Structures are given as structure tokens and as C-alpha cells.
Amino acid sequence: NSEIDFMHNKLMDTYTHLYDEKEELFYRDDRFLEQREINGHKIFWGRGNGWVVAGLANILKLMPEDESRREFYVKLFTDMSSRLSLLQHEDGFWHASLLDPDSYPSPETSATALITYALAYGINSGILDKEQFYEPMYKAWTSLLSAVDESGKLGWVQPIGADPKSVTADMTSVYGPGAFLMVASELYEMK
């Protein structure tokens, strides 16, 4: 299938260049390959990795079960989901910087919603083990609900950017609520 070939080739270009196999995370771009956070750790942006794992979920939704490369996508999705679950903050959120949450202590809801969507899809599809992933998924959803103010606005959304930044409760942008609704759609389907 030429569309799958094209998609796979482009993804592999990115995977080969920006995926850190040890950390099981993607760099935002090659500017970050040698940079470090204040704590000395590599810089892995929460929302950037949220986009990747949510994108993998969407690829798996559409990829035929008998596609020869599907196993690669399932493994990458599972590896990232496992790693991201370990990086979830005790408050249920993921932060702007995945490996240096102390420098960015506020929650970041766009990253959290994208990762939560991926976990919920993974559980619903049977790709992720419900016993292992339900608790972090549910904890994140509960935390996301706490970030919706009385007017219905989802706060703590990092503005458009290219790296981790601090956020505040009054910050929002359309991709945050969009990802929030993606989570809700998966939870609606959950049994």
C-alpha cells in the first residue's frame, strides 16, 4: 500500500534521527540532542511525546491487522506508553519536561490529555494491559477534570512552542481541549 509505505518511510526518518532508545522517548528536534535540563537530564518535551504516542494510537486505529509493519508500531506504542506511565507525576499530570518536572512543577494538560488518550485507546484496543495501565490513565483523567474551571475552560495548557515552558492555570489553547475530548471519546467506549 503506497500510503502506508510513504507514512512508514517518513516515520522511520524521524524515529532513526530523534528516538532515544534508552529513554524510549522522542526529542522535539535535533537541537535537543545534546542539550540538558537544569538537573542534567536530557530534554524530552511532554506535549511533543504526547503528540507522538497519540499519533501512534491513531495509526494503529487505521492500520490493517495484517500489515507486516504493524508489530513495529505496536512495540513502539507499548514501549512509549510504559515509559510515559513511569514518568507520570504523583499529582496525575505529566509536566512540560518529562525528565525535569521540578523545573516545571505546574501541570501541563495538553501533554497529559494526549498521553491519557493513548493509554485509553491502548486499553480499549487490547494492546495495553488494563491491569497495568488503567490506574495511571484514570488518575490522569481525574487530574484533567480538576483543571477545568467553573466556566468550562481547560487551563494549564502550554502555549504553542517548541520546548518545555512554565504554564499557569489561566493558559489555554484549542489543542488542549481537543485532546481532552479525544480522551473522553475513548473513555465513552471503555467497558
Tab-separated table of C-alpha atoms in Angstrom:
chain	number	residue	atom	x	y	z
A	1	ASN	CA	0.000	0.000	0.000
A	2	SER	CA	1.683	3.210	-1.164
A	3	GLU	CA	0.112	5.407	1.573
A	4	ILE	CA	1.389	3.118	4.328
A	5	ASP	CA	4.801	2.912	2.630
A	6	PHE	CA	5.036	6.712	2.487
A	7	MET	CA	3.922	7.117	6.114
A	8	HIS	CA	6.276	4.408	7.326
A	9	ASN	CA	9.276	5.848	5.478
A	10	LYS	CA	8.657	9.322	6.928
A	11	LEU	CA	8.152	7.950	10.420
A	12	MET	CA	11.336	5.909	10.174
A	13	ASP	CA	13.291	9.035	9.179
A	14	THR	CA	12.072	10.685	12.377
A	15	TYR	CA	12.444	7.556	14.507
A	16	THR	CA	16.046	6.997	13.385
A	17	HIS	CA	17.009	10.609	13.991
A	18	LEU	CA	15.043	11.618	17.111
A	19	TYR	CA	14.100	8.496	19.104
A	20	ASP	CA	16.235	7.801	22.156
A	21	GLU	CA	16.100	4.023	22.591
A	22	LYS	CA	17.435	4.159	26.152
A	23	GLU	CA	14.857	6.693	27.322
A	24	GLU	CA	12.102	5.371	24.995
A	25	LEU	CA	11.161	8.962	24.174
A	26	PHE	CA	11.446	11.328	21.214
A	27	TYR	CA	13.399	14.565	21.118
A	28	ARG	CA	11.375	17.512	19.849
A	29	ASP	CA	14.013	18.135	17.148
A	30	ASP	CA	17.757	17.729	16.712
A	31	ARG	CA	18.551	20.957	18.565
A	32	PHE	CA	17.871	18.986	21.747
A	33	LEU	CA	20.146	16.006	21.079
A	34	GLU	CA	22.983	17.490	23.139
A	35	GLN	CA	21.095	19.929	25.389
A	36	ARG	CA	20.322	19.145	29.027
A	37	GLU	CA	17.815	20.327	31.611
A	38	ILE	CA	18.929	22.139	34.782
A	39	ASN	CA	19.028	18.779	36.581
A	40	GLY	CA	21.381	17.353	33.920
A	41	HIS	CA	18.810	15.105	32.251
A	42	LYS	CA	18.041	15.066	28.551
A	43	ILE	CA	15.240	17.360	27.377
A	44	PHE	CA	12.078	15.497	26.415
A	45	TRP	CA	9.064	17.723	25.951
A	46	GLY	CA	5.834	16.413	27.464
A	47	ARG	CA	3.494	17.595	24.728
A	48	GLY	CA	5.886	16.544	21.975
A	49	ASN	CA	5.915	12.985	23.255
A	50	GLY	CA	2.169	13.208	23.824
A	51	TRP	CA	1.703	14.056	20.137
A	52	VAL	CA	3.829	11.047	19.182
A	53	VAL	CA	2.086	8.459	21.367
A	54	ALA	CA	-1.374	9.812	20.440
A	55	GLY	CA	-0.333	9.743	16.783
A	56	LEU	CA	0.769	6.127	17.147
A	57	ALA	CA	-2.645	5.334	18.617
A	58	ASN	CA	-4.300	6.908	15.575
A	59	ILE	CA	-2.021	4.993	13.197
A	60	LEU	CA	-2.870	1.716	14.939
A	61	LYS	CA	-6.591	2.513	14.728
A	62	LEU	CA	-6.295	2.693	10.949
A	63	MET	CA	-3.523	0.194	10.180
A	64	PRO	CA	-4.761	-3.195	8.969
A	65	GLU	CA	-4.152	-6.049	11.418
A	66	ASP	CA	-2.287	-7.989	8.741
A	67	GLU	CA	0.076	-5.120	7.805
A	68	SER	CA	3.613	-6.548	8.020
A	69	ARG	CA	4.981	-3.488	9.863
A	70	ARG	CA	2.181	-3.311	12.436
A	71	GLU	CA	4.280	-5.145	15.030
A	72	PHE	CA	6.858	-2.312	14.955
A	73	TYR	CA	4.127	0.243	15.707
A	74	VAL	CA	2.603	-1.861	18.472
A	75	LYS	CA	6.018	-2.272	20.112
A	76	LEU	CA	6.863	1.440	19.843
A	77	PHE	CA	3.424	2.370	21.195
A	78	THR	CA	3.723	-0.118	24.076
A	79	ASP	CA	7.287	0.916	24.935
A	80	MET	CA	6.389	4.615	24.966
A	81	SER	CA	3.192	4.008	26.952
A	82	SER	CA	5.131	2.048	29.563
A	83	ARG	CA	7.842	4.682	29.835
A	84	LEU	CA	5.378	7.564	29.977
A	85	SER	CA	3.381	5.806	32.695
A	86	LEU	CA	6.525	5.680	34.810
A	87	LEU	CA	7.045	9.420	34.293
A	88	GLN	CA	3.564	10.412	35.450
A	89	HIS	CA	3.805	12.840	38.346
A	90	GLU	CA	2.187	11.873	41.640
A	91	ASP	CA	-0.480	14.535	41.019
A	92	GLY	CA	-1.648	12.557	37.958
A	93	PHE	CA	-0.324	15.022	35.371
A	94	TRP	CA	2.647	14.916	33.062
A	95	HIS	CA	4.718	18.056	33.112
A	96	ALA	CA	6.216	20.192	30.350
A	97	SER	CA	9.589	18.482	30.825
A	98	LEU	CA	9.300	14.741	31.277
A	99	LEU	CA	12.670	14.250	32.981
A	100	ASP	CA	12.856	17.516	34.933
A	101	PRO	CA	9.428	18.123	36.465
A	102	ASP	CA	10.993	20.079	39.339
A	103	SER	CA	11.967	22.869	36.926
A	104	TYR	CA	8.400	22.883	35.556
A	105	PRO	CA	6.303	21.988	38.622
A	106	SER	CA	2.929	23.072	37.256
A	107	PRO	CA	0.707	20.558	35.488
A	108	GLU	CA	0.564	20.614	31.688
A	109	THR	CA	-2.804	19.497	30.399
A	110	SER	CA	-2.146	19.159	26.670
A	111	ALA	CA	0.624	16.610	27.302
A	112	THR	CA	-1.500	14.915	29.930
A	113	ALA	CA	-4.551	14.687	27.672
A	114	LEU	CA	-2.606	13.335	24.693
A	115	ILE	CA	-0.883	10.672	26.797
A	116	THR	CA	-4.140	9.783	28.565
A	117	TYR	CA	-5.874	9.396	25.204
A	118	ALA	CA	-3.159	6.981	24.072
A	119	LEU	CA	-3.431	4.923	27.275
A	120	ALA	CA	-7.229	4.761	26.995
A	121	TYR	CA	-7.026	3.719	23.339
A	122	GLY	CA	-4.398	1.108	24.226
A	123	ILE	CA	-6.654	-0.383	26.898
A	124	ASN	CA	-9.726	-0.301	24.641
A	125	SER	CA	-7.890	-1.972	21.766
A	126	GLY	CA	-6.327	-4.657	23.966
A	127	ILE	CA	-2.812	-3.525	23.040
A	128	LEU	CA	-2.134	-2.354	26.609
A	129	ASP	CA	-2.817	-4.457	29.674
A	130	LYS	CA	-5.768	-2.985	31.554
A	131	GLU	CA	-4.399	-4.039	34.949
A	132	GLN	CA	-1.160	-2.157	34.332
A	133	PHE	CA	-2.457	0.950	32.581
A	134	TYR	CA	-5.930	1.636	33.944
A	135	GLU	CA	-4.744	3.267	37.171
A	136	PRO	CA	-2.389	5.822	35.536
A	137	MET	CA	-4.993	6.507	32.843
A	138	TYR	CA	-7.780	7.052	35.370
A	139	LYS	CA	-5.562	9.138	37.671
A	140	ALA	CA	-4.676	11.374	34.718
A	141	TRP	CA	-8.326	11.738	33.686
A	142	THR	CA	-9.290	12.739	37.237
A	143	SER	CA	-6.467	15.277	37.235
A	144	LEU	CA	-7.585	16.663	33.866
A	145	LEU	CA	-11.103	17.141	35.236
A	146	SER	CA	-9.635	19.191	38.093
A	147	ALA	CA	-8.056	21.544	35.530
A	148	VAL	CA	-11.434	22.597	34.104
A	149	ASP	CA	-12.561	25.846	35.708
A	150	GLU	CA	-16.116	26.923	36.606
A	151	SER	CA	-16.648	28.431	33.144
A	152	GLY	CA	-15.688	25.134	31.476
A	153	LYS	CA	-12.235	26.270	30.331
A	154	LEU	CA	-9.385	23.768	30.457
A	155	GLY	CA	-6.380	25.501	31.966
A	156	TRP	CA	-2.689	24.709	32.326
A	157	VAL	CA	-2.217	24.347	28.528
A	158	GLN	CA	1.267	25.351	27.408
A	159	PRO	CA	1.011	27.854	24.543
A	160	ILE	CA	2.338	26.997	21.105
A	161	GLY	CA	6.046	26.390	21.454
A	162	ALA	CA	8.944	24.123	20.748
A	163	ASP	CA	10.217	23.160	24.179
A	164	PRO	CA	9.158	22.896	27.814
A	165	LYS	CA	7.884	26.152	29.330
A	166	SER	CA	6.144	27.013	32.588
A	167	VAL	CA	2.359	27.303	32.431
A	168	THR	CA	-0.375	28.803	34.595
A	169	ALA	CA	-3.970	27.893	35.333
A	170	ASP	CA	-5.330	30.617	33.030
A	171	MET	CA	-3.424	29.409	29.941
A	172	THR	CA	-5.368	27.507	27.298
A	173	SER	CA	-5.264	26.792	23.585
A	174	VAL	CA	-7.532	24.790	21.269
A	175	TYR	CA	-5.338	21.673	21.102
A	176	GLY	CA	-5.658	21.185	24.884
A	177	PRO	CA	-9.466	20.858	24.935
A	178	GLY	CA	-9.245	18.934	21.633
A	179	ALA	CA	-7.027	16.312	23.253
A	180	PHE	CA	-9.280	16.360	26.342
A	181	LEU	CA	-12.247	15.462	24.104
A	182	MET	CA	-10.218	12.671	22.482
A	183	VAL	CA	-9.748	11.155	25.950
A	184	ALA	CA	-13.464	11.496	26.663
A	185	SER	CA	-14.326	9.707	23.407
A	186	GLU	CA	-12.120	6.748	24.362
A	187	LEU	CA	-13.496	6.645	27.898
A	188	TYR	CA	-17.042	6.636	26.487
A	189	GLU	CA	-16.131	3.435	24.607
A	190	MET	CA	-14.434	1.802	27.596
A	191	LYS	CA	-16.057	-1.279	29.070
